[in-house]
Coordinates of C-alpha atoms and ligand atoms in Angstrom, one line a residue:
M1 CA 33.5 22.8 81.9
I2 CA 30.5 24.8 82.9
D3 CA 28.3 21.7 82.5
F4 CA 30.8 19.7 84.7
I5 CA 30.6 22.5 87.4
K6 CA 26.8 22.3 87.2
E7 CA 27.1 18.6 88.2
L8 CA 29.5 19.3 91.0
Y9 CA 27.8 22.4 92.4
P10 CA 24.9 20.9 94.5
I11 CA 27.2 18.4 96.3
C12 CA 27.9 19.4 100.0
R13 CA 31.7 18.9 100.2
S14 CA 33.9 19.3 103.2
I15 CA 37.4 18.2 104.2
T16 CA 36.0 14.6 104.7
G17 CA 32.9 12.7 104.0
N18 CA 30.6 11.4 101.2
G19 CA 30.5 14.8 99.5
V20 CA 34.2 14.4 98.7
R21 CA 33.7 10.8 97.5
E22 CA 30.8 11.8 95.3
T23 CA 32.9 14.6 93.8
L24 CA 35.8 12.3 93.1
N25 CA 33.5 9.8 91.5
L26 CA 32.4 12.5 89.0
I27 CA 36.0 13.4 88.3
N28 CA 36.7 9.7 87.8
R29 CA 34.3 9.6 84.8
H30 CA 36.9 11.9 83.0
I31 CA 40.2 10.5 84.3
P32 CA 41.0 7.3 86.1
L33 CA 41.6 8.4 89.7
K34 CA 43.4 6.5 92.5
I35 CA 41.2 7.2 95.5
H36 CA 42.9 7.0 99.0
E37 CA 41.2 6.8 102.4
V38 CA 43.2 7.8 105.4
P39 CA 41.6 6.7 108.7
T40 CA 40.6 9.1 111.5
G41 CA 43.3 9.5 114.1
T42 CA 46.2 8.8 111.7
K43 CA 49.1 11.1 112.6
V44 CA 50.2 13.2 109.7
L45 CA 53.2 15.5 110.3
D46 CA 52.1 17.7 113.3
W47 CA 48.4 17.0 112.6
E48 CA 45.9 14.2 113.0
I49 CA 43.2 13.0 110.5
P50 CA 39.9 14.4 112.0
K51 CA 36.6 12.6 112.4
E52 CA 34.6 12.2 109.2
W53 CA 31.7 14.5 108.7
N54 CA 28.5 13.6 106.9
I55 CA 25.2 15.6 106.7
R56 CA 21.7 14.5 105.8
D57 CA 19.7 17.6 106.6
A58 CA 19.6 20.9 108.5
Y59 CA 16.9 23.5 109.0
V60 CA 15.4 26.0 111.3
K61 CA 11.5 26.1 111.5
D62 CA 9.6 28.9 113.1
S63 CA 6.6 28.2 115.4
S64 CA 4.2 28.1 112.5
G65 CA 6.2 25.1 111.1
K66 CA 7.7 27.1 108.2
K67 CA 11.3 26.4 107.3
I68 CA 13.1 29.7 107.4
I69 CA 16.6 28.3 106.9
D70 CA 16.9 25.2 104.8
F71 CA 20.2 23.4 104.0
K72 CA 18.4 21.6 101.1
Q73 CA 17.9 25.0 99.4
L74 CA 21.6 25.9 99.6
N75 CA 24.3 23.9 101.4
L76 CA 26.2 27.0 102.5
H77 CA 23.3 27.5 105.0
V78 CA 24.9 25.1 107.4
L79 CA 28.2 25.8 109.2
N80 CA 30.4 23.3 107.5
Y81 CA 31.4 20.5 110.0
S82 CA 28.5 21.3 112.4
T83 CA 27.9 18.9 115.2
P84 CA 24.4 17.4 115.3
I85 CA 21.6 19.2 117.2
R86 CA 17.9 18.8 117.7
A87 CA 16.3 21.4 120.0
K88 CA 13.7 24.1 120.4
M89 CA 15.1 27.5 121.4
S90 CA 14.4 31.2 121.5
L91 CA 16.0 33.7 119.1
A92 CA 18.4 34.7 121.9
E93 CA 19.7 31.2 122.2
L94 CA 19.8 30.7 118.4
K95 CA 21.6 34.0 117.6
P96 CA 25.2 33.0 118.7
H97 CA 24.9 30.2 116.1
L98 CA 23.9 32.4 113.2
F99 CA 26.6 33.8 110.9
S100 CA 26.1 36.6 108.4
I101 CA 28.2 39.4 106.7
P102 CA 26.9 42.8 108.0
D103 CA 28.7 44.8 105.2
K104 CA 27.3 42.4 102.4
P105 CA 23.8 42.1 103.8
S106 CA 22.3 40.2 100.9
L107 CA 24.9 37.4 100.7
I108 CA 25.1 34.2 102.6
P109 CA 28.6 33.5 104.0
Y110 CA 30.6 30.2 103.7
R111 CA 31.9 29.3 107.1
T112 CA 33.6 26.2 108.6
S113 CA 34.3 24.9 112.0
Y114 CA 36.7 22.0 111.3
Y115 CA 38.8 21.9 114.4
A116 CA 36.6 23.4 117.1
E117 CA 33.3 21.5 117.5
N118 CA 30.4 23.8 117.1
W119 CA 27.1 24.0 115.2
G120 CA 25.5 26.9 113.3
F121 CA 23.8 28.3 110.3
C122 CA 24.9 30.9 107.7
I123 CA 22.3 33.4 106.5
S124 CA 22.1 36.8 104.9
H125 CA 22.4 39.7 107.3
D126 CA 19.1 41.0 105.9
Q127 CA 17.4 37.8 107.1
L128 CA 19.2 37.9 110.4
T129 CA 18.0 41.4 111.2
S130 CA 14.4 40.5 110.2
L131 CA 14.1 37.5 112.6
H132 CA 11.7 38.1 115.5
D133 CA 11.5 36.3 118.8
D134 CA 9.9 32.9 118.5
L135 CA 10.3 29.3 119.6
Y136 CA 12.5 27.9 116.8
D137 CA 12.8 24.2 115.9
V138 CA 16.5 23.7 115.2
V139 CA 17.7 20.5 113.4
I140 CA 21.2 19.6 112.2
D141 CA 21.2 16.0 111.2
T142 CA 25.0 15.2 110.9
D143 CA 27.5 12.6 111.9
L144 CA 30.9 13.5 113.2
S145 CA 32.5 10.1 113.8
T146 CA 35.5 7.8 113.2
G147 CA 35.9 7.3 109.4
N148 CA 38.4 8.5 106.8
L149 CA 39.8 11.5 105.0
T150 CA 39.4 10.9 101.2
Y151 CA 41.6 12.3 98.5
A152 CA 42.6 11.3 95.0
E153 CA 45.5 11.2 92.6
Y154 CA 45.7 10.9 88.9
Y155 CA 49.2 9.8 87.8
L156 CA 50.2 9.9 84.1
K157 CA 53.5 8.1 83.5
G158 CA 55.9 10.0 81.2
K159 CA 59.2 8.9 79.6
T160 CA 61.0 10.0 82.8
R161 CA 60.1 9.7 86.5
E162 CA 60.7 13.4 86.9
E163 CA 57.4 14.8 87.8
V164 CA 55.0 17.7 87.5
L165 CA 52.7 18.1 90.4
I166 CA 49.3 19.9 90.0
S167 CA 47.2 20.3 93.0
T168 CA 43.7 21.7 93.6
H169 CA 41.5 21.7 96.7
I170 CA 38.1 19.9 96.7
C171 CA 36.7 20.7 100.1
H172 CA 34.3 23.7 99.3
P173 CA 30.6 23.1 98.9
S174 CA 28.5 25.1 96.5
L175 CA 31.0 27.7 95.4
C176 CA 31.9 28.0 91.7
N177 CA 35.1 30.0 91.4
D178 CA 36.7 28.9 94.7
N179 CA 37.3 25.4 94.1
L180 CA 34.9 24.1 91.3
S181 CA 36.7 26.1 88.6
G182 CA 40.0 24.6 89.8
I183 CA 38.5 21.1 89.8
A184 CA 37.1 21.6 86.3
V185 CA 40.3 23.0 84.7
C186 CA 42.5 20.4 86.4
T187 CA 40.2 17.6 85.2
Y188 CA 40.1 18.8 81.6
L189 CA 43.8 19.4 81.6
A190 CA 44.6 15.9 82.9
S191 CA 42.1 14.4 80.5
A192 CA 43.8 16.2 77.5
L193 CA 47.3 15.2 78.7
S194 CA 46.2 11.6 79.1
K195 CA 45.8 11.4 75.3
T196 CA 49.5 12.3 74.8
R197 CA 52.8 10.6 75.6
P198 CA 54.5 13.3 77.7
H199 CA 58.2 13.5 78.5
Y200 CA 57.6 14.2 82.2
S201 CA 55.3 12.3 84.5
Y202 CA 52.3 14.2 85.8
R203 CA 50.6 13.9 89.1
F204 CA 47.3 15.6 89.7
L205 CA 46.1 15.9 93.3
F206 CA 42.4 16.4 94.2
I207 CA 42.7 17.0 98.0
P208 CA 40.9 18.8 100.8
G209 CA 42.7 22.0 101.7
T210 CA 45.5 22.1 104.3
I211 CA 44.8 18.7 106.0
G212 CA 44.7 16.9 102.6
A213 CA 48.1 18.4 101.5
I214 CA 49.6 17.6 104.9
A215 CA 48.3 14.0 104.7
W216 CA 49.6 13.6 101.2
L217 CA 53.0 15.0 102.0
A218 CA 53.3 12.8 105.2
L219 CA 52.3 9.7 103.2
N220 CA 54.5 10.4 100.1
E221 CA 57.8 11.7 101.4
N222 CA 59.8 9.2 99.5
G223 CA 58.4 10.3 96.1
L224 CA 58.9 14.0 96.6
K225 CA 62.4 13.9 95.2
H226 CA 60.9 13.3 91.7
I227 CA 58.9 16.6 91.7
K228 CA 60.6 19.0 89.4
Y229 CA 57.7 21.5 88.8
G230 CA 54.5 22.1 90.7
L231 CA 51.5 24.3 90.7
V232 CA 48.7 24.8 93.2
T233 CA 45.6 26.2 91.6
S234 CA 42.0 27.2 91.8
L235 CA 40.1 30.5 91.2
L236 CA 40.1 30.1 87.4
G237 CA 36.6 30.9 86.5
I238 CA 36.4 34.8 86.6
D239 CA 37.4 36.8 83.5
S240 CA 40.1 38.8 85.4
I241 CA 43.9 39.1 85.6
F242 CA 46.1 36.1 86.1
T243 CA 48.2 36.0 89.3
Y244 CA 51.3 33.9 89.7
K245 CA 52.8 33.5 93.2
R246 CA 56.4 32.3 92.9
S247 CA 57.6 29.2 94.7
R248 CA 59.6 29.8 97.9
I249 CA 62.7 29.0 95.9
G250 CA 61.8 32.1 93.8
N251 CA 63.7 31.2 90.6
A252 CA 62.7 27.5 90.1
G253 CA 62.0 26.2 86.6
I254 CA 58.3 26.6 87.3
D255 CA 58.7 30.3 88.2
R256 CA 60.7 31.0 85.0
I257 CA 58.2 29.1 82.8
V258 CA 55.0 30.6 84.2
E259 CA 56.4 34.1 84.1
H260 CA 57.5 33.6 80.5
V261 CA 54.2 32.1 79.4
L262 CA 52.1 34.9 81.0
S263 CA 54.3 37.5 79.3
L264 CA 53.5 35.9 75.9
Q265 CA 49.7 36.0 76.3
D266 CA 47.5 38.9 75.5
I267 CA 46.3 39.2 79.1
Q268 CA 46.9 41.2 82.2
Y269 CA 48.8 39.5 84.9
K270 CA 50.8 40.1 88.1
I271 CA 53.7 38.2 89.7
I272 CA 54.2 38.1 93.4
D273 CA 56.9 36.6 95.6
F274 CA 56.1 33.7 97.9
I275 CA 54.3 34.5 101.1
P276 CA 53.4 31.8 103.6
Y277 CA 49.7 32.5 103.3
G278 CA 47.3 31.3 100.7
Y279 CA 46.5 27.8 99.5
D280 CA 48.4 24.5 99.7
E281 CA 51.6 26.0 98.5
R282 CA 52.0 26.8 102.2
Q283 CA 52.5 23.1 102.8
F284 CA 54.5 22.2 99.7
C285 CA 56.8 25.2 100.3
S286 CA 57.2 24.7 104.0
P287 CA 60.9 24.8 104.8
G288 CA 61.3 21.1 105.4
Y289 CA 60.1 20.4 101.8
N290 CA 60.7 23.7 99.9
L291 CA 59.4 22.1 96.7
P292 CA 59.4 24.0 93.4
V293 CA 55.7 24.7 93.6
G294 CA 54.0 28.0 92.7
N295 CA 50.4 29.1 92.7
L296 CA 48.6 30.1 89.6
T297 CA 45.1 31.7 89.8
R298 CA 43.1 34.5 88.3
V299 CA 42.1 37.2 90.8
P300 CA 43.7 36.0 94.1
F301 CA 41.7 34.5 97.0
G302 CA 39.9 37.0 99.2
E303 CA 40.4 39.8 96.6
Y304 CA 37.0 39.6 94.9
P305 CA 33.8 40.6 96.7
E306 CA 31.9 37.4 96.1
Y307 CA 34.7 35.3 97.8
H308 CA 33.4 32.7 100.2
T309 CA 29.8 33.8 99.8
S310 CA 26.6 32.7 98.0
A311 CA 27.5 35.1 95.2
D312 CA 30.4 32.8 94.2
N313 CA 27.9 31.2 91.8
F314 CA 27.2 30.8 88.1
D315 CA 26.7 34.5 87.6
L316 CA 30.4 35.0 88.5
I317 CA 32.1 32.5 86.3
S318 CA 32.1 32.0 82.5
D319 CA 33.1 29.4 79.9
K320 CA 35.4 32.0 78.3
A321 CA 37.3 32.5 81.6
L322 CA 37.6 28.7 82.2
N323 CA 38.8 28.1 78.6
D324 CA 41.3 31.0 78.8
S325 CA 42.6 29.5 82.1
L326 CA 42.9 26.0 80.6
A327 CA 44.7 27.5 77.6
V328 CA 47.3 29.1 79.9
F329 CA 47.9 25.7 81.6
H330 CA 48.3 24.0 78.3
E331 CA 51.0 26.6 77.4
V332 CA 52.7 26.1 80.7
I333 CA 52.9 22.4 80.1
R334 CA 54.1 22.9 76.6
H335 CA 57.0 24.9 78.0
I336 CA 57.6 22.4 80.8
E337 CA 57.8 19.6 78.2
A338 CA 60.4 21.6 76.3
D339 CA 62.5 22.2 79.4
R340 CA 65.0 19.6 78.4
K341 CA 68.7 20.0 77.5
F342 CA 70.6 18.8 74.5
I343 CA 74.3 18.7 73.7
N344 CA 75.8 20.1 70.6
Q345 CA 78.0 17.4 69.0
Y346 CA 80.1 19.9 67.1
P347 CA 80.6 22.7 69.7
K348 CA 84.0 23.9 68.3
G349 CA 83.1 26.4 65.5
E350 CA 79.7 26.2 63.8
P351 CA 79.0 22.8 62.1
R352 CA 78.4 23.1 58.3
L353 CA 74.7 23.2 57.8
G354 CA 74.8 23.4 54.0
K355 CA 76.3 19.9 53.5
R356 CA 73.5 18.6 55.7
G357 CA 70.7 20.3 53.7
L358 CA 69.9 22.7 56.6
Y359 CA 71.0 25.9 54.9
D360 CA 68.8 28.3 53.0
N361 CA 65.5 27.8 51.3
I362 CA 64.7 24.5 53.1
G363 CA 61.9 23.1 51.1
G364 CA 61.1 26.6 49.8
R365 CA 59.4 27.5 53.0
N366 CA 58.8 31.2 53.7
D367 CA 59.9 31.0 57.3
S368 CA 63.3 29.5 56.4
K369 CA 65.2 32.5 57.7
I370 CA 63.6 32.1 61.1
L371 CA 64.3 28.4 61.1
Q372 CA 67.9 29.2 60.2
L373 CA 68.1 31.4 63.1
A374 CA 66.6 28.8 65.3
F375 CA 69.3 26.3 64.2
L376 CA 72.0 28.7 65.3
W377 CA 70.3 29.4 68.7
V378 CA 69.8 25.7 69.4
L379 CA 73.3 24.7 68.4
N380 CA 75.0 27.5 70.3
Y381 CA 73.0 27.0 73.6
S382 CA 72.8 23.3 73.6
D383 CA 75.7 23.3 76.0
G384 CA 74.1 21.1 78.7
E385 CA 73.3 24.2 80.6
H386 CA 70.3 25.6 78.7
S387 CA 67.0 23.9 77.9
L388 CA 64.9 24.4 74.8
T389 CA 62.6 26.6 76.9
D390 CA 65.6 28.7 78.0
I391 CA 66.6 29.0 74.3
A392 CA 63.1 30.1 73.4
M393 CA 63.3 32.7 76.1
L394 CA 66.8 33.9 75.2
S395 CA 66.1 34.1 71.5
G396 CA 62.6 35.5 71.6
L397 CA 61.7 32.9 69.0
D398 CA 58.4 30.9 69.3
L399 CA 58.9 27.6 71.1
S400 CA 57.4 25.7 68.2
I401 CA 60.1 26.8 65.8
I402 CA 62.8 26.0 68.4
L403 CA 61.2 22.5 68.7
E404 CA 61.1 22.0 65.0
A405 CA 64.7 23.1 64.6
T406 CA 65.7 20.7 67.4
D407 CA 64.0 17.8 65.7
M408 CA 65.9 18.5 62.5
L409 CA 69.2 18.9 64.2
K410 CA 68.7 15.7 66.1
E411 CA 67.9 13.9 63.0
K412 CA 71.2 15.1 61.5
Q413 CA 72.9 14.0 64.7
L414 CA 74.2 17.5 65.3
I415 CA 72.7 17.4 68.8
K416 CA 71.8 14.7 71.2
Ligands
ZN501 ZN1 38.3 29.0 99.9

């Protein structure tokens, strides 16, 4: 995943434009994406698709001709969505367009100006305070014009149309944890799932934040009824706690499952209730939709000092953290796949297991006592109300033994 992030890191992404398309093309090498283009001006819910932004170059030269700020060194240097400019100006004229973080003076901030036309540069506060009066040559070579908003979906058809939605934002430029880690984990998860035949259908969304989710919801309202579980994710690259923010529903299947999976891992985690602030769960959990969508990250957004700065780079993330995050997602999906209900065909009294070869010393295996217990749990709670995942939670038995017992009971037609 680190190697994949290294490919994605240099691309200047935004909420629209060729950076998004290039990113989706790289993801498309791992999983077959369906790429959608939504034209500028399209009405989506209470919003409108903005003009498309593309950038070729941006720099500031001092009077000696030396580039003192150079977009090509680091794309965070340009205020994302800057309008074009070509001018010579004094420091006093330039300064209102320079952005820094005074209390983190060595870091370059990531700033955007999507919905208010402006131009600017982001630099370290150390550099800002060292600038002297001069005649600066300011160039931002961008287009902000009629075009499209681009997003992509990967859909994996399961045995049922009931659907699991996994969404990550793809609009941040060179930032590793805040959004590239999410792209990498979602891509690898989708790729692994694509080699299986899942029960549920899976839909992965690679969308620009906010406007992408709003556009997708507006264009896909008819399909929303199929969504049974959902997660918005990113921030998966730092070796830190896991954080799960519940759906607005609060006790949806996804909430029960993620909380259970986190409780089984040898990791620190915290669970928080839904708040209408954060990532795209804000849109999926808006009251008109109220979808069963939670948010699973490591350390939450805004709560690590490198957040939205040049320090969100390769020093911050690790292969171990990415792999641990991916493993948690695999566990969540394993539990979603088992969130299916069976019906005991002999619910009055216990069926006789012995005459069906399901009692004691099955094949001489040393876990036959646990398997025995699993038969009893699955039979008793296969009442049409409880899923296999529920039974694993109730019994405290590992999901794999519950699944194995279920297969054997099914084969003997004790449950269906
Ligand atoms: Zn962000």
